[in-house]
Coordinates of C-alpha atoms and ligand atoms in Angstrom, one line a residue:
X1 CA 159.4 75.4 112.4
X2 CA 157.0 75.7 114.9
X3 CA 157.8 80.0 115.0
X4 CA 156.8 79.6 111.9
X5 CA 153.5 77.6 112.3
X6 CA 152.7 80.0 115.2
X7 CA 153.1 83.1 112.9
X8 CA 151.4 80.9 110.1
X9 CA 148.3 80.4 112.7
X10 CA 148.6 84.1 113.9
X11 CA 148.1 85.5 109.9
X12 CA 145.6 82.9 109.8
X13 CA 143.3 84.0 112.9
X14 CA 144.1 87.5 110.9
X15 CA 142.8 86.8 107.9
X16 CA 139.4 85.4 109.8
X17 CA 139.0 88.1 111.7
X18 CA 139.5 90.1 108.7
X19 CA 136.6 88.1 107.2
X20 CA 134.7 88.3 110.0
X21 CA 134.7 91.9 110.0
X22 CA 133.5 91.9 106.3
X23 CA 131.1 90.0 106.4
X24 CA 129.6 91.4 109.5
X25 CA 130.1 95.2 107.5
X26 CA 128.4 93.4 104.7
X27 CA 125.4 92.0 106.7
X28 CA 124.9 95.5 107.7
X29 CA 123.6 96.4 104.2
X30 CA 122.6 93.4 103.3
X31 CA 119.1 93.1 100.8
X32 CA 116.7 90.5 101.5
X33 CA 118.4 87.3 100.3
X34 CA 115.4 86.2 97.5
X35 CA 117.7 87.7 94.0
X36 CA 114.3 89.4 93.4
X37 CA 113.8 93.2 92.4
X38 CA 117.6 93.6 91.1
X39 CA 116.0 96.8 89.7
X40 CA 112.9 98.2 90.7
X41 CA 109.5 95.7 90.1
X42 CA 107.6 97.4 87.4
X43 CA 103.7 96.6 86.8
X44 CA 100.4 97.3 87.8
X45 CA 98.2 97.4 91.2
X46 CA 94.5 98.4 90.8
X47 CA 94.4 100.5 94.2
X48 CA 94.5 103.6 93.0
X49 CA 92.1 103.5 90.1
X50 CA 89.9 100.7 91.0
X51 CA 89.7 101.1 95.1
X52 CA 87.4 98.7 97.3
X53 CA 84.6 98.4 94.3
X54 CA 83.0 95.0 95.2
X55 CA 79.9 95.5 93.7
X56 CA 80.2 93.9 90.2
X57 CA 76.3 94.2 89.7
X58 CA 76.4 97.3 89.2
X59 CA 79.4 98.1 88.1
X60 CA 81.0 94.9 86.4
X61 CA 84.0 96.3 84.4
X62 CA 85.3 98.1 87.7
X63 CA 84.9 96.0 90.2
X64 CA 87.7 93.6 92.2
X65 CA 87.2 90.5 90.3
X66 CA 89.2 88.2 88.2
X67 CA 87.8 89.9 85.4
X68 CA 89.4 93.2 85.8
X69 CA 93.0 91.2 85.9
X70 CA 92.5 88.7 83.1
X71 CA 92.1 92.1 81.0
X72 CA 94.9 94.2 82.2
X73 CA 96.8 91.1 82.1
X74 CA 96.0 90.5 78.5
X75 CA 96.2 94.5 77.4
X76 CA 99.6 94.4 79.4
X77 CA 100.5 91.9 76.4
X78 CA 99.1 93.7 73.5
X79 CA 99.5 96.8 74.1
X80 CA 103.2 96.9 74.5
X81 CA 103.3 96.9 78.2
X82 CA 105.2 94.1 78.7
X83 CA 107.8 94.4 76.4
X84 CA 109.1 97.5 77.9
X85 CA 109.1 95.8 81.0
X86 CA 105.8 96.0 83.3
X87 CA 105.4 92.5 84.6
X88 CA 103.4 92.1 87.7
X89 CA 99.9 92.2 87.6
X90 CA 98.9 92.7 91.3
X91 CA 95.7 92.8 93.5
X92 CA 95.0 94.7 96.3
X93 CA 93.3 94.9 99.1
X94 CA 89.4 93.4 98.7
X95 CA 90.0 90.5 97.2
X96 CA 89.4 88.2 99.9
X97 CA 86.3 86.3 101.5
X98 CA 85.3 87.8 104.8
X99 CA 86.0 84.5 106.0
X100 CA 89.0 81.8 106.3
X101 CA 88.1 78.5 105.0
X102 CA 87.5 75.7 107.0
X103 CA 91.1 75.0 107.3
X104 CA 91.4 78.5 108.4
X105 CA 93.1 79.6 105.0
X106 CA 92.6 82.9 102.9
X107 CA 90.0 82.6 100.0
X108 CA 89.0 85.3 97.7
X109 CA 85.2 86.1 96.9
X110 CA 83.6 83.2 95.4
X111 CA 81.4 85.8 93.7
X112 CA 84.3 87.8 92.3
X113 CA 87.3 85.6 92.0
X114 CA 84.9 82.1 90.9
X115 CA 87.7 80.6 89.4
X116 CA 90.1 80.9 92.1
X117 CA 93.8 82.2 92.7
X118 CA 95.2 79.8 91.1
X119 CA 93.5 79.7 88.7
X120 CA 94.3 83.5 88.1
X121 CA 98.0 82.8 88.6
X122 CA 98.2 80.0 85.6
X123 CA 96.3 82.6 83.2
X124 CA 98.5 85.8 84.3
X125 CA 101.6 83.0 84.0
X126 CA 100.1 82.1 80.4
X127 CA 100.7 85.4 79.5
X128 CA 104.7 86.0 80.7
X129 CA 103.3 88.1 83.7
X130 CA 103.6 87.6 87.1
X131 CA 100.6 87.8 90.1
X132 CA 100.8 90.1 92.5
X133 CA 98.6 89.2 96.1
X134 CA 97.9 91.5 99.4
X135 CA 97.5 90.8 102.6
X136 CA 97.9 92.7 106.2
X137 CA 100.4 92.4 109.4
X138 CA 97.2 92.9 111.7
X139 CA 94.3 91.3 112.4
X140 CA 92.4 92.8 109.9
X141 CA 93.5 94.2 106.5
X142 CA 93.0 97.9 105.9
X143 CA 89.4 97.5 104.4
X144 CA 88.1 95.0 107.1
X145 CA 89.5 91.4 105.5
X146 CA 91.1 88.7 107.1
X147 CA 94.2 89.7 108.4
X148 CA 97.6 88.1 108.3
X149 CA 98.4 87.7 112.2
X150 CA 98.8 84.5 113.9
X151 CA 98.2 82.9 110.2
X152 CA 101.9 84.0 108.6
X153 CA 103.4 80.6 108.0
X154 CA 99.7 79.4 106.6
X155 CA 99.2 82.4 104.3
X156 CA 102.5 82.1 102.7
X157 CA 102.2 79.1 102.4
X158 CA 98.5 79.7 100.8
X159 CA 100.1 82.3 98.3
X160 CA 102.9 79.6 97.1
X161 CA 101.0 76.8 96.7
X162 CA 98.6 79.3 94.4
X163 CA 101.8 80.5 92.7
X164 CA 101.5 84.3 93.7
X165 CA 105.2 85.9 92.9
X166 CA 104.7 89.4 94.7
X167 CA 102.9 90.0 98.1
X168 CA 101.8 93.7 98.7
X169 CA 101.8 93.5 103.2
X170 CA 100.3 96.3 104.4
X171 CA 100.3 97.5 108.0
X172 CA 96.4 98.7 109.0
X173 CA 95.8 97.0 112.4
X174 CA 98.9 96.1 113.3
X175 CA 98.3 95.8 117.4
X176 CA 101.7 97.6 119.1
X177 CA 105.3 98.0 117.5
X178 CA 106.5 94.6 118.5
X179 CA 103.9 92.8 117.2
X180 CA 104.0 94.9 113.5
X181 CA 107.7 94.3 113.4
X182 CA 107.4 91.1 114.3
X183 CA 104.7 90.2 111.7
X184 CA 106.5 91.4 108.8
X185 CA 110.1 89.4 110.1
X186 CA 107.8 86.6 110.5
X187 CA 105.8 86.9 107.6
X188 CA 109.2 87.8 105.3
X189 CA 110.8 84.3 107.0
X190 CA 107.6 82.6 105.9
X191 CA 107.3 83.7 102.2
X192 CA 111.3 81.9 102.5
X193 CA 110.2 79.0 103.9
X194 CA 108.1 78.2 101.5
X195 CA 110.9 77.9 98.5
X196 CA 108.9 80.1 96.2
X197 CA 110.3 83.4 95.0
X198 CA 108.0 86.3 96.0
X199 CA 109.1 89.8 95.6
X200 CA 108.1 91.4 99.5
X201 CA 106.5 94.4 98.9
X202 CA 106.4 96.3 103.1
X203 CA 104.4 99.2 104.6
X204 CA 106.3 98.8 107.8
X205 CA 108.0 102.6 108.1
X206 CA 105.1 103.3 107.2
X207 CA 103.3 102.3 109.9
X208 CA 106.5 102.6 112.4
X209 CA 107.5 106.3 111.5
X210 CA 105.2 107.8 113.8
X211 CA 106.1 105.9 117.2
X212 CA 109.7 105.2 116.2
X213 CA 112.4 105.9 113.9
X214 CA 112.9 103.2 111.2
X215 CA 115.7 101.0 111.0
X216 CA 116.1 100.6 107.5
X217 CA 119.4 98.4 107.5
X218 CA 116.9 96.2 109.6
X219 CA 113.9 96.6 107.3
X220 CA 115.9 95.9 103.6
X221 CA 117.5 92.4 105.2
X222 CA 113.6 91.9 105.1
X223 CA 111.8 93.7 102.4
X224 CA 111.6 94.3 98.7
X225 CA 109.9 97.6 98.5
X226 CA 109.0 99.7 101.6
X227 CA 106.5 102.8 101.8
X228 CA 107.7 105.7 103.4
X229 CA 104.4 108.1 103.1
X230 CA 100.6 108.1 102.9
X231 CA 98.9 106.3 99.8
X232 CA 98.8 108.3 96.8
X233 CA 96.2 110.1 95.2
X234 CA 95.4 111.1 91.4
X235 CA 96.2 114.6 92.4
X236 CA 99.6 117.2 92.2
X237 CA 99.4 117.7 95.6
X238 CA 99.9 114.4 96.9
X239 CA 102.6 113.8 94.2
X240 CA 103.6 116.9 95.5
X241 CA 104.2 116.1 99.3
X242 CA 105.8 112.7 98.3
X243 CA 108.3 114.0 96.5
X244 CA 108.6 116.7 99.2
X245 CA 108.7 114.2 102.1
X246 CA 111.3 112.1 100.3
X247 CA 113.7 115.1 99.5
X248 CA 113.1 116.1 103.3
X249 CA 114.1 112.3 104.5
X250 CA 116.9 111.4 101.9
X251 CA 119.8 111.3 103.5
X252 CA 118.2 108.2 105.8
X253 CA 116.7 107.2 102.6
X254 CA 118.4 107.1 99.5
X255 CA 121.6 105.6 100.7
X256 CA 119.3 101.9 101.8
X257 CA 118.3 101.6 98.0
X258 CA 119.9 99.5 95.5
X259 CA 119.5 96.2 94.1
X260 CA 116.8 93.8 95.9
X261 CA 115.5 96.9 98.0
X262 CA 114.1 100.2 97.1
X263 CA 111.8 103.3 99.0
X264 CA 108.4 102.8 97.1
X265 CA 106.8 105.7 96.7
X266 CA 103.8 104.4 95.8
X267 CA 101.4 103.8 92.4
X268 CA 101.8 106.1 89.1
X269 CA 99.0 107.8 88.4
X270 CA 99.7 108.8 85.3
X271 CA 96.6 108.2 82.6
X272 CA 93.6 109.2 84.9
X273 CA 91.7 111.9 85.7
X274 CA 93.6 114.6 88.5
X275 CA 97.1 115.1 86.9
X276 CA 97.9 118.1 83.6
X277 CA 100.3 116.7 81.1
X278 CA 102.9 118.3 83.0
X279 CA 102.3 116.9 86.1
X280 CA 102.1 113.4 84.7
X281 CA 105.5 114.5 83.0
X282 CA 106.9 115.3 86.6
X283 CA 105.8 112.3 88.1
X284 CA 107.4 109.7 85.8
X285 CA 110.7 111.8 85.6
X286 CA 110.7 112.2 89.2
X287 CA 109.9 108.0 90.0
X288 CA 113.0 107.6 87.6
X289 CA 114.9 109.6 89.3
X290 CA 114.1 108.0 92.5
X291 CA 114.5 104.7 91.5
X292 CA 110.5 103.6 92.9
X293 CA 109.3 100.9 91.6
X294 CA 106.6 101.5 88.4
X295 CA 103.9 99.7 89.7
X296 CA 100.8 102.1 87.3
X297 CA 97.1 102.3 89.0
X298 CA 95.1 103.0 85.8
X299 CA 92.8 101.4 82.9
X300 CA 94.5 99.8 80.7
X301 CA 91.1 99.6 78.8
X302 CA 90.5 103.1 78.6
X303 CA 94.4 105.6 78.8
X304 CA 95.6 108.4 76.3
X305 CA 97.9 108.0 73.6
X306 CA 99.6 110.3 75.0
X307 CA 99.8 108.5 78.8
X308 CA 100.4 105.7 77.1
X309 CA 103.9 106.7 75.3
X310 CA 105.2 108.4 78.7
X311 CA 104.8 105.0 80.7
X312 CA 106.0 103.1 77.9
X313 CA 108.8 105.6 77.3
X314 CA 112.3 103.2 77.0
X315 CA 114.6 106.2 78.1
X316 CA 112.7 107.2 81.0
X317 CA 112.6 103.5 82.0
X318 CA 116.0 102.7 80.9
X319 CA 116.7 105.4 83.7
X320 CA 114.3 103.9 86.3
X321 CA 116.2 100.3 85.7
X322 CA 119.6 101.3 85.7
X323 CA 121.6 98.7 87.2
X324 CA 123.9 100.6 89.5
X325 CA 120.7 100.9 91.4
X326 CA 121.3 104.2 93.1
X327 CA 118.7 106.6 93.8
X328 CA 118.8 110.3 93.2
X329 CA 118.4 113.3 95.1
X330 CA 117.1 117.1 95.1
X331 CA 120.3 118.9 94.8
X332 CA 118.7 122.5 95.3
X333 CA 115.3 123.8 95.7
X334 CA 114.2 127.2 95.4
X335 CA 111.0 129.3 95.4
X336 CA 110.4 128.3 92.2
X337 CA 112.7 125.1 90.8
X338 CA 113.9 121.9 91.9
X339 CA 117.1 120.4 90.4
X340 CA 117.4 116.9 91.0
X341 CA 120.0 114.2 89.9
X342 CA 120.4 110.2 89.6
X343 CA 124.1 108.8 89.3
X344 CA 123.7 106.2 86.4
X345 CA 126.0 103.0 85.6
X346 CA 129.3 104.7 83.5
X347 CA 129.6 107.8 84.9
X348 CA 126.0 109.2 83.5
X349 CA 123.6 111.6 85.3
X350 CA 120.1 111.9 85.6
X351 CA 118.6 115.2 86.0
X352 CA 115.4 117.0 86.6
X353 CA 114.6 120.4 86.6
X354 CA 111.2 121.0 88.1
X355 CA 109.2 124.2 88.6
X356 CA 107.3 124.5 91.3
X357 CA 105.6 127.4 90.1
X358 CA 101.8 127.1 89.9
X359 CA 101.4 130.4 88.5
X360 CA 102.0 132.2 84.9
X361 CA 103.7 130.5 82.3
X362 CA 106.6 128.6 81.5
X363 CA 110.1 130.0 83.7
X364 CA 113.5 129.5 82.7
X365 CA 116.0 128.3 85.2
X366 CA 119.5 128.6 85.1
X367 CA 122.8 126.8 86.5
X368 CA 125.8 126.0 85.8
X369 CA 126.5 122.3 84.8
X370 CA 129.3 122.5 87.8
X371 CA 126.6 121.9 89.9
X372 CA 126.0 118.3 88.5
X373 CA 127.8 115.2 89.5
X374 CA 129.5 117.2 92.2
X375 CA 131.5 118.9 89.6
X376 CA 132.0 115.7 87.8
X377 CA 129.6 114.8 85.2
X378 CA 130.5 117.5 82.9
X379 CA 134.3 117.7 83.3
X380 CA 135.9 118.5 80.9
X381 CA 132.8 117.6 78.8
X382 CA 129.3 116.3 78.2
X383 CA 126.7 115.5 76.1
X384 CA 123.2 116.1 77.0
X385 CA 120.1 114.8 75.9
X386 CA 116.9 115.6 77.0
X387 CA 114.7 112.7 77.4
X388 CA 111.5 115.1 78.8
X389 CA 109.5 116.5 77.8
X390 CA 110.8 115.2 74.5
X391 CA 113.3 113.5 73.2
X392 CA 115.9 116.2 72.0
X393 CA 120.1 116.2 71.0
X394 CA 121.1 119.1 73.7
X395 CA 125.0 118.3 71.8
X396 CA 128.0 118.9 73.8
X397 CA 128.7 120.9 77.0
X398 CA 131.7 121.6 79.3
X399 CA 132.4 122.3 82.9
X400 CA 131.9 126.3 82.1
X401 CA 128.8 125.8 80.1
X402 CA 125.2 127.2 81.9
X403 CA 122.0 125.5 81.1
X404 CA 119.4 127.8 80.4
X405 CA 116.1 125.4 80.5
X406 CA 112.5 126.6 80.3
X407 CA 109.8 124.7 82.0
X408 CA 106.1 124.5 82.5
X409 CA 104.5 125.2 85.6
X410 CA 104.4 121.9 88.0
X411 CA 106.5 120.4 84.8
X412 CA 109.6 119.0 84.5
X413 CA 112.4 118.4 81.8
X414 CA 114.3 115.4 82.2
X415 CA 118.4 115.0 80.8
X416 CA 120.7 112.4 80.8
X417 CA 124.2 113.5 80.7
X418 CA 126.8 111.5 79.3
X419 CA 130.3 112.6 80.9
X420 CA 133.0 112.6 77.5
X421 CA 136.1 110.9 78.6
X422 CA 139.4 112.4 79.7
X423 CA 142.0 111.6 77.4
X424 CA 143.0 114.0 74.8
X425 CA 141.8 111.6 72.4
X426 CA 138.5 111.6 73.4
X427 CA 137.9 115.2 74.1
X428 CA 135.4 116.6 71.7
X429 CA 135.7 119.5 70.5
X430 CA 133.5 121.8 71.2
X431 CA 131.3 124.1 68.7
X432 CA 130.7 127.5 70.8
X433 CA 128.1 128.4 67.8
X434 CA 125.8 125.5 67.9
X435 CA 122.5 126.6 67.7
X436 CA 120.8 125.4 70.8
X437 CA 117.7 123.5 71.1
X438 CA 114.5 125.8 71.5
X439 CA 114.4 125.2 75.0
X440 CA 117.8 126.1 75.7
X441 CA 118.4 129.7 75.6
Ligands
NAG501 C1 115.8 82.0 101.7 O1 116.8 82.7 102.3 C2 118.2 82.2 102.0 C3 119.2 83.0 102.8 O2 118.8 83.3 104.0 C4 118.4 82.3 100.5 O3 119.6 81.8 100.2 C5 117.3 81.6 99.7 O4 117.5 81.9 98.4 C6 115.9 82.2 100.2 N1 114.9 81.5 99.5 C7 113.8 82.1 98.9 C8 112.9 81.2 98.2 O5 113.7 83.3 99.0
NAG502 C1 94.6 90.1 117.2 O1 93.6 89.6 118.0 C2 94.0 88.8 119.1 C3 92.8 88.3 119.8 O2 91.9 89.4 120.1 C4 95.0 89.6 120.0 O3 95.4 88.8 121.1 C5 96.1 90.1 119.2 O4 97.0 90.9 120.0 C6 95.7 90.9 118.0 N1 96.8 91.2 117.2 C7 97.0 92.4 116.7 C8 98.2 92.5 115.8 O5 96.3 93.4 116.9
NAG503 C1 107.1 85.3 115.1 O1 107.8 84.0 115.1 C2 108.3 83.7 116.4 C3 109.1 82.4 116.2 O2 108.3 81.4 115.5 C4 107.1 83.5 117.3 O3 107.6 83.1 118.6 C5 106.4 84.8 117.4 O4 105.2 84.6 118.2 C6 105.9 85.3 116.1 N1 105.4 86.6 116.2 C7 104.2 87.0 115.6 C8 103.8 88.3 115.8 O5 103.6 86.2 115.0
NAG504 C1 119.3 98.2 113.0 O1 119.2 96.8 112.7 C2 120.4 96.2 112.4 C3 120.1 94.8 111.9 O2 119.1 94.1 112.6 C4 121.1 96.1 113.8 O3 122.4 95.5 113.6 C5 121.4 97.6 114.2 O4 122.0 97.6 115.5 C6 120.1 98.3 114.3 N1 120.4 99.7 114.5 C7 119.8 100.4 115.4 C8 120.1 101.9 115.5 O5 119.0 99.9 116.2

């Protein structure tokens, strides 16, 4: 009896430890604990299009004012964006008063904002959307605002009681490292404390890269989202660099995402002024394919058909939501193509094939599809369909078929491939003399 209680304790004290160890594994990759941004958020932030513009005399439909988010918050509605899943409607920086209140809390512009935040936050809520607030780590936001430091509980508290569900927290003025990793721990702890669920949206390896390597296991207990590189601009080369700076940095990167925390790197610009079709093609492939969150910098007022049906494409977004939450990864680069891929839930692929090329006409690149999946996502079979440029049946493929796939300079073509099962049942068979799609040679 009492061998047997001691061996009874013993695989008891096992099992603990056993448990232990899990859950201390598990707290290693642990997201931020809020069950916000299972997938990546999707919406919009006026940054990008709309900048510091404060100056609503003379330029009223522009300028940072509760105006400008009534409207996209209403267009968002009618106009489709919402049912394919943009949902945050978020300010930026400039929103505030250059002064706390007399209880020393944030207040936006009277001029601008005359209604008030929470005022904004009922309308936006009317709507189905969600609000989406900045503030700043430092003493000063990027732009010269109140900052965030020494006020973190207060602000949070300020942003839940107006019923703000996504805080952007950016990093200008931050003081030393200890302080800007402390502020957004303390800020992240704060948002908590107040019992509200609001998506955390970090610049902190942003702001850290430069003095110190990031610790992302660290940063995604914390954060949402987290930028990695400079702002964007409406321009191919800054989509350019960030999608060269993330290719160069993903094996730190890419492995952190997944449900409740993704790299953000940064706004879409698609539907302004800097970006060709194809360009605007590559960056929405490529912010699938790297699982960033959709957050569009644009007018809603004034975009192209045309911009309009590539964000609102379902199959592109479908890819940008998957729930397996993985992001993907250049596979190769050469001097003139990138191929890229995103494991998808059931076995499906992702892939883009981008040409670099900014010179001549369209180039064809070949491969073999052994390359995708690490020999898996075509073995024994597959069927592709390309979602980019257009939507096209490529049919079926096996593990010895080549792609031959023609693309625009700074374009991209975007495929999903579907892996056909093993069993001899399910094997397809396979029609050699299929005539291939025009772009496949
Ligand atoms: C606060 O954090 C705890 C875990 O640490 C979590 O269970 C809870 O849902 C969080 N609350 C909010 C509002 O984020
Ligand atoms: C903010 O200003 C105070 C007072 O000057 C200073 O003590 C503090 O270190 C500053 N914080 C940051 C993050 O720069
Ligand atoms: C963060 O919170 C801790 C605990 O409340 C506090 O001691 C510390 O001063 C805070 N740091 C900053 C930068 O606000
Ligand atoms: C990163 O942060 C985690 C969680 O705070 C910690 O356990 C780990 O030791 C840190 N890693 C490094 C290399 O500092």
């Amino acid at each position: 009896m009492g061998r047997a209680v001691g061996s009874w304790r013993r695989a008891t004290l096992a099992c603990v430890l056993v448990l232990v160890l899990v859950l201390v594994l598990l707290a290693g990759t642990r997201a931020l604990e809020n069950g916000l941004a299972r997938t990546p958020t999707m919406g919009w932030l006026h940054w990008e299009r709309f900048l510091c513009s404060t100056d609503c005399a003379s330029d009223p439909l522009s300028c940072v004012s509760e105006q400008l988010f009534m409207q996209m918050a209403d267009l968002m509605v009618s106009d489709g964006w919402k049912d394919v899943g943009y949902e945050y409607v978020c300010i930026d920086d400039c929103w505030m008063s250059l002064t706390r209140d007399n209880q020393d809390r944030l207040q936006p512009d009277p001029e601008r904002f005359p209604s008030g935040i929470r005022k904004l936050a009922d309308y936006v809520h009317s709507k189905g959307l969600k609000l989406g607030i900045y503030g700043d780590v430092g003493n000063k936001t990027c732009a010269g605002f109140p900052g965030s430091y020494g006020h973190y509980d207060l602000d949070a508290q300020t942003f839940a009681d107006w019923g703000v569900d996504l805080l952007k927290f950016d990093g200008c003025n931050y003081g030393t490292q200890d302080q800007l990793a402390e502020g957004y721990r303390n800020m992240s702890l704060a948002l908590n404390k107040t019992g509200r669920s609001i998506v955390y949206s970090c610049e902190w390896p942003l702001y850290m890269r430069p003095m110190q390597r990031p610790n992302y296991t660290e940063i995604k207990h914390y954060c949402n989202h987290w930028r990695n590189f400079a702002d964007i601009y409406d321009a191919w080369n800054s989509v350019k660099n960030t999608l060269e700076w993330t290719a160069l940095h993903q094996d730190s990167i890419v492995d952190v995402a997944g449900p409740g925390g993704w790299n953000d790197p940064d706004m879409l610009v698609i539907g302004n002024f800097g970006l060709s079709w194809d360009q605007q093609l590559t960056q929405m492939a490529l912010w699938a394919i790297m699982a960033a969150p959709l957050l569009m910098s644009n007018d809603l007022r004034h975009i192209s058909p045309q911009a309009k049906w590539l964000l609102q494409n379902k199959d592109v977004i479908a890819i940008n939501q998957d729930p397996l939450g993985k992001q993907g990864y250049r596979i190769t680069k050469d001097n003139n193509f990138e191929l890229w891929e995103r494991p998808l839930s059931g076995g499906t692929y992702a892939v883009a094939v981008m040409n670099r090329q900014e010179i001549g006409g369209p180039q064809i690149f070949s491969f073999s599809t052994s390359f995708l999946g690490n020999g898996l996502a075509c073995n024994p079979a597959c069927s592709i369909q390309q979602i980019l440029p257009t939507s096209e049946d490529w049919g079926l493929h096996n593990w010895v078929s080549f792609l031959n796939i023609k693309v625009n300079p700074t374009g991209t073509v975007l495929l999903k491939v579907v892996v056909i099962g093993e069993s001899p049942a399910e094997k397809p068979v396979m029609n050699i003399n299929k005539k291939p799609s025009p772009d496949i040679l």
